[in-house]
Coordinates of C-alpha atoms in Angstrom, one line a residue:
M54 CA -19.8 11.1 -12.6
S55 CA -17.5 9.3 -14.9
D56 CA -20.4 7.2 -16.2
W57 CA -22.4 10.4 -16.8
L58 CA -19.6 11.9 -18.8
D59 CA -19.2 8.7 -20.8
R60 CA -22.9 9.1 -21.8
G61 CA -22.0 12.6 -23.0
N62 CA -19.2 11.3 -25.3
V63 CA -16.5 12.9 -23.1
E64 CA -13.3 10.9 -23.9
E65 CA -10.7 12.8 -21.8
L66 CA -11.0 13.9 -18.2
I67 CA -8.9 16.5 -16.4
L68 CA -9.4 16.7 -12.6
A69 CA -8.4 20.1 -11.3
V70 CA -7.3 19.5 -7.7
N71 CA -5.5 21.0 -4.8
H72 CA -6.5 19.6 -1.4
L73 CA -6.1 15.8 -1.0
S74 CA -4.7 15.5 -4.5
D75 CA -2.5 12.5 -3.5
K76 CA -5.5 10.6 -2.4
L77 CA -7.3 11.4 -5.7
R78 CA -4.3 10.3 -7.6
M79 CA -4.3 6.9 -5.8
E80 CA -8.1 6.6 -6.4
V81 CA -7.6 7.2 -10.1
A82 CA -4.8 4.6 -10.3
A83 CA -6.8 2.1 -8.3
R84 CA -9.7 2.4 -10.8
K85 CA -7.3 2.0 -13.7
M86 CA -8.6 5.3 -15.3
G87 CA -5.1 6.7 -16.0
N88 CA -5.5 6.2 -19.7
R89 CA -8.4 8.7 -19.9
M90 CA -8.0 10.8 -16.8
V91 CA -5.2 13.1 -15.6
L92 CA -4.8 15.4 -12.7
S93 CA -3.9 19.1 -12.9
V94 CA -2.6 20.0 -9.4
E95 CA -2.6 23.6 -8.1
D96 CA 0.2 24.6 -5.8
T97 CA -2.1 27.3 -4.4
P98 CA -5.8 27.7 -4.8
L99 CA -6.7 29.4 -8.1
G100 CA -10.5 29.9 -7.7
T101 CA -12.9 28.5 -10.3
G102 CA -11.1 30.0 -13.3
G103 CA -7.4 29.7 -12.6
P104 CA -7.3 25.9 -12.7
L105 CA -8.7 26.0 -16.3
R106 CA -5.8 28.2 -17.5
L107 CA -3.3 26.0 -15.6
A108 CA -4.6 22.9 -17.4
T109 CA -4.6 24.3 -20.9
G110 CA -1.5 22.3 -21.9
M111 CA -3.4 19.1 -21.1
M112 CA -6.4 20.0 -23.4
S113 CA -6.0 18.3 -26.8
G114 CA -7.7 19.9 -29.8
R115 CA -9.6 23.1 -30.1
E116 CA -13.2 21.9 -29.5
P117 CA -15.2 23.5 -26.7
V118 CA -14.4 22.3 -23.2
I119 CA -17.0 20.9 -20.8
V120 CA -16.4 22.2 -17.3
V121 CA -18.2 20.5 -14.4
N122 CA -18.2 21.4 -10.7
G123 CA -17.3 18.4 -8.6
D124 CA -20.0 18.9 -6.0
I125 CA -23.1 18.4 -8.2
V126 CA -25.2 15.3 -9.2
S127 CA -27.4 15.7 -12.3
D128 CA -28.7 14.1 -15.4
I129 CA -27.9 17.1 -17.6
D130 CA -27.9 16.0 -21.3
L131 CA -24.3 16.9 -22.2
K132 CA -24.9 16.0 -25.9
G133 CA -27.9 18.4 -26.0
L134 CA -25.9 21.1 -24.2
T135 CA -23.1 20.7 -26.7
R136 CA -25.4 20.9 -29.7
A137 CA -27.1 24.0 -28.4
H138 CA -23.7 25.7 -27.7
L139 CA -22.3 24.9 -31.2
A140 CA -25.5 26.2 -32.9
S141 CA -25.7 29.4 -30.9
G142 CA -22.4 31.1 -31.7
A143 CA -21.9 31.9 -28.0
E144 CA -18.5 31.8 -26.4
A145 CA -19.9 30.1 -23.3
T146 CA -23.1 28.2 -22.5
L147 CA -24.2 27.5 -19.0
A148 CA -26.6 24.8 -17.9
V149 CA -29.2 26.5 -15.8
F150 CA -31.8 25.0 -13.4
S151 CA -34.9 26.4 -11.8
V152 CA -35.1 26.4 -8.0
R153 CA -37.5 27.8 -5.4
D154 CA -34.9 29.8 -3.6
T155 CA -32.0 31.2 -5.5
R156 CA -30.1 32.7 -2.5
P157 CA -27.6 29.9 -2.0
F158 CA -26.8 29.8 -5.7
G159 CA -25.8 32.0 -8.7
L160 CA -28.9 33.8 -10.0
V161 CA -29.1 33.9 -13.8
T162 CA -31.3 36.2 -15.8
L163 CA -32.3 35.1 -19.3
D164 CA -33.8 37.1 -22.2
S165 CA -36.3 35.6 -24.6
G166 CA -33.5 34.1 -26.7
D167 CA -31.8 32.5 -23.7
H168 CA -29.0 35.0 -23.7
I169 CA -27.8 35.5 -20.1
I170 CA -28.2 39.2 -19.5
G171 CA -27.5 39.1 -15.8
F172 CA -25.3 37.0 -13.5
E173 CA -25.3 37.4 -9.8
E174 CA -23.2 35.0 -7.7
K175 CA -24.8 33.8 -4.4
S176 CA -26.5 37.0 -3.4
P177 CA -28.7 37.1 -0.3
K178 CA -30.7 39.8 -2.1
A179 CA -31.8 37.4 -4.8
Q180 CA -34.8 35.8 -3.0
G181 CA -37.5 33.7 -4.4
P182 CA -37.6 31.3 -7.4
G183 CA -35.5 31.6 -10.5
W184 CA -32.9 30.1 -12.7
I185 CA -29.5 29.3 -11.2
N186 CA -26.1 28.3 -12.5
A187 CA -26.1 24.5 -12.5
G188 CA -22.3 24.2 -12.5
V189 CA -21.9 22.7 -16.0
Y190 CA -20.5 24.8 -18.8
L191 CA -19.4 24.6 -22.4
L192 CA -16.5 27.0 -22.9
N193 CA -14.7 28.0 -26.1
H194 CA -10.9 28.3 -25.8
S195 CA -11.3 32.0 -26.2
V196 CA -12.9 32.1 -22.7
I197 CA -10.1 30.2 -21.1
G198 CA -7.7 32.7 -22.8
M199 CA -9.4 35.5 -20.9
I200 CA -8.1 34.0 -17.6
P201 CA -4.8 35.5 -16.4
K202 CA -2.0 32.9 -15.9
G203 CA -1.1 32.0 -12.4
Q204 CA -3.8 34.1 -10.7
A205 CA -6.9 33.2 -8.6
V206 CA -9.8 34.0 -10.8
S207 CA -13.6 33.5 -10.3
L208 CA -15.4 32.5 -13.5
E209 CA -18.7 33.5 -11.9
R210 CA -17.6 37.0 -10.7
E211 CA -14.9 38.0 -13.2
I212 CA -15.5 36.2 -16.5
F213 CA -19.2 35.4 -16.9
P214 CA -20.4 39.0 -16.3
V215 CA -18.0 40.2 -19.0
L216 CA -19.4 37.7 -21.5
A217 CA -22.9 38.5 -20.5
N218 CA -22.3 42.2 -21.3
R219 CA -21.0 41.2 -24.7
M220 CA -24.1 39.0 -25.3
K221 CA -21.8 36.0 -25.7
L222 CA -23.1 34.0 -22.7
R223 CA -26.1 31.8 -23.2
G224 CA -28.2 29.6 -20.9
W225 CA -29.4 26.1 -21.6
R226 CA -32.4 25.1 -19.5
H227 CA -32.2 21.8 -17.7
N228 CA -35.5 20.2 -16.6
G229 CA -34.2 16.9 -15.2
F230 CA -32.8 16.4 -11.7
W231 CA -30.0 18.4 -10.1
Y232 CA -28.5 18.3 -6.6
D233 CA -25.8 20.3 -4.8
I234 CA -23.8 17.9 -2.6
G235 CA -21.2 20.4 -1.3
Q236 CA -22.1 19.6 2.3
V237 CA -22.4 16.3 4.0
K238 CA -26.1 16.8 4.8
D239 CA -26.8 17.6 1.2
Y240 CA -24.8 14.6 0.0
V241 CA -26.8 12.3 2.3
A242 CA -30.2 13.9 1.3
T243 CA -29.3 13.5 -2.4
N244 CA -28.5 9.8 -2.1
M245 CA -31.6 9.1 -0.2
D246 CA -33.8 11.0 -2.6
M247 CA -32.3 9.2 -5.5
L248 CA -33.2 5.9 -3.9
K249 CA -36.8 7.1 -3.5
R250 CA -36.8 8.1 -7.2
G251 CA -35.4 4.7 -8.2
E252 CA -32.6 6.3 -10.3
Q253 CA -30.4 3.9 -12.1
L254 CA -27.3 5.4 -10.6
L255 CA -28.2 3.7 -7.3
S256 CA -31.1 1.2 -7.5
N257 CA -30.5 -2.3 -8.4
A258 CA -31.6 -5.9 -7.9
R259 CA -28.5 -7.9 -7.1
K260 CA -28.6 -11.5 -8.3
D261 CA -25.6 -12.7 -6.3
I262 CA -27.2 -11.9 -2.9
S263 CA -29.3 -14.7 -1.5
P264 CA -33.0 -14.1 -1.4
A265 CA -32.8 -15.2 2.3
V266 CA -30.9 -12.0 3.1
D267 CA -33.1 -9.3 4.7
I268 CA -32.7 -6.2 2.4
E269 CA -35.5 -3.8 2.8
Q270 CA -36.1 -1.5 -0.2
P271 CA -35.3 1.1 -1.3
S272 CA -31.6 0.2 -0.8
H273 CA -28.5 -0.2 -3.0
V274 CA -26.0 -3.1 -2.7
G275 CA -22.8 -2.7 -4.7
S276 CA -20.8 -5.5 -6.3
G277 CA -18.9 -7.9 -4.2
C278 CA -20.8 -7.2 -1.0
V279 CA -21.2 -10.0 1.6
I280 CA -24.2 -9.8 3.8
A281 CA -24.9 -12.4 6.5
S282 CA -28.2 -14.2 6.3
D283 CA -29.4 -12.8 9.7
A284 CA -28.2 -9.3 9.1
K285 CA -30.8 -6.5 8.4
V286 CA -30.0 -4.0 5.6
G287 CA -32.3 -1.1 4.8
P288 CA -34.4 0.7 4.1
Y289 CA -32.4 3.5 2.7
A290 CA -29.0 1.7 3.0
I291 CA -26.4 2.3 0.4
L292 CA -23.6 -0.2 0.4
S293 CA -20.6 0.5 -2.0
P294 CA -18.7 -2.4 -3.5
K295 CA -17.0 -5.0 -1.2
V296 CA -18.9 -4.0 2.0
K297 CA -19.3 -6.8 4.6
V298 CA -22.3 -6.8 7.0
K299 CA -21.9 -9.7 9.5
N300 CA -24.3 -11.7 11.7
G301 CA -26.9 -9.8 13.6
A302 CA -25.9 -6.4 12.3
M303 CA -28.4 -3.7 11.3
V304 CA -27.7 -1.0 8.7
R305 CA -30.3 1.5 7.7
D306 CA -30.5 5.1 6.5
A307 CA -26.8 4.9 6.0
I308 CA -24.1 5.2 3.3
L309 CA -21.1 2.8 3.6
F310 CA -18.1 3.3 1.3
E311 CA -16.0 0.6 -0.3
D312 CA -14.4 -2.2 1.7
T313 CA -16.1 -1.3 5.0
T314 CA -16.8 -4.0 7.5
I315 CA -19.7 -4.0 9.9
D316 CA -19.0 -6.7 12.5
E317 CA -21.4 -8.9 14.4
G318 CA -24.3 -7.3 16.3
C319 CA -23.6 -3.7 15.2
R320 CA -26.3 -1.1 14.8
V321 CA -25.6 1.6 12.2
E322 CA -28.4 4.1 11.5
G323 CA -28.3 7.5 9.8
A324 CA -24.5 7.5 9.3
V325 CA -21.9 8.0 6.6
I326 CA -18.9 5.6 7.0
G327 CA -15.7 6.0 4.8
E328 CA -13.9 3.4 2.8
G329 CA -11.9 0.6 4.5
T330 CA -13.3 1.3 8.0
R331 CA -14.1 -1.5 10.4
I332 CA -16.9 -1.1 13.0
G333 CA -16.1 -3.5 15.9
K334 CA -18.6 -6.1 17.2
G335 CA -21.5 -4.9 19.1
T336 CA -21.0 -1.2 18.3
T337 CA -23.8 1.4 18.0
I338 CA -23.3 4.3 15.5
G339 CA -25.6 7.2 16.3
K340 CA -27.7 9.1 13.7
G341 CA -25.9 11.9 11.9
S342 CA -22.4 10.5 12.5
V343 CA -19.7 10.7 9.9
I344 CA -16.8 8.3 10.2
A345 CA -13.7 8.8 8.0
G346 CA -12.0 6.1 6.0
E347 CA -9.4 3.6 7.3
V348 CA -10.8 3.9 10.9
V349 CA -11.2 1.0 13.3
I350 CA -13.9 1.5 15.9
P351 CA -13.3 -0.8 18.9
E352 CA -15.8 -3.5 19.9
H353 CA -18.9 -2.5 21.9
S354 CA -18.3 1.2 21.4
V355 CA -21.1 3.8 21.3
V356 CA -20.6 6.6 18.8
N357 CA -22.9 9.4 19.9
P358 CA -25.4 11.0 17.4
G359 CA -23.8 13.7 15.3
S360 CA -20.2 12.6 16.0
I361 CA -17.4 13.1 13.5
V362 CA -14.6 10.5 13.8
L363 CA -11.4 11.2 11.8
N364 CA -8.5 8.9 11.1

């Protein structure tokens, strides 16, 4: 996401966080992003609007603010969205995306001039195709000023309908790709679909991996990975940086986070494995399993399909 924001000329990032904020702080520090990224931490949950008001003191300048939900993956053209917003005179512009079933999302109704004249958040009544809230907004500071201090406020239910009634809310139609990754199954499906599509966010041809290594495409191998010559990786394997796959191991249809080690003779299929985890020699990880970071799975274990292993 940081790379995508870079392409949109976003220079300062504020992460509005609550749960697991300490881990996020360590991650930011580890990636040496402190010079352009700060954390705004809520003591209590403040909804989707309250964190913006809380973070106002961190926002430099008076230019419109780009707000992005943390559980989406997209190629929305942030420069194009910004140009459209500045030219429109709207107080807020929402990126909108067309889907076949709007029920899980916020249904947006647009007029011929792309004013948003109706906004219905996640209604089971709104069946069928339509335009939805894509979770990327351009907001003037006047909109942030509408949010009461220190209160839990929903942008979607309390702020956007007011702006729509004033004809100050516009939609910007996005025709690229867009994924909701709010659940593990959606996160996995998104990654695998992007491999199929050959998106640059994932696909690569690593020059530091020996041609003798058996990597079946589509797969992604991050920087600093070490793969034994008789290991089998892929198809649909995503290895984050510094993953080790040792002799005789097999990894397919799986997502492995940073610094994970798959020991000799392991079989990992259809799983998500967190950072810094070690899968002991001869272990089998069943399909649909999710293993947290910093976990050690003993040698010759069997993790049943659909298991969740926490640290």
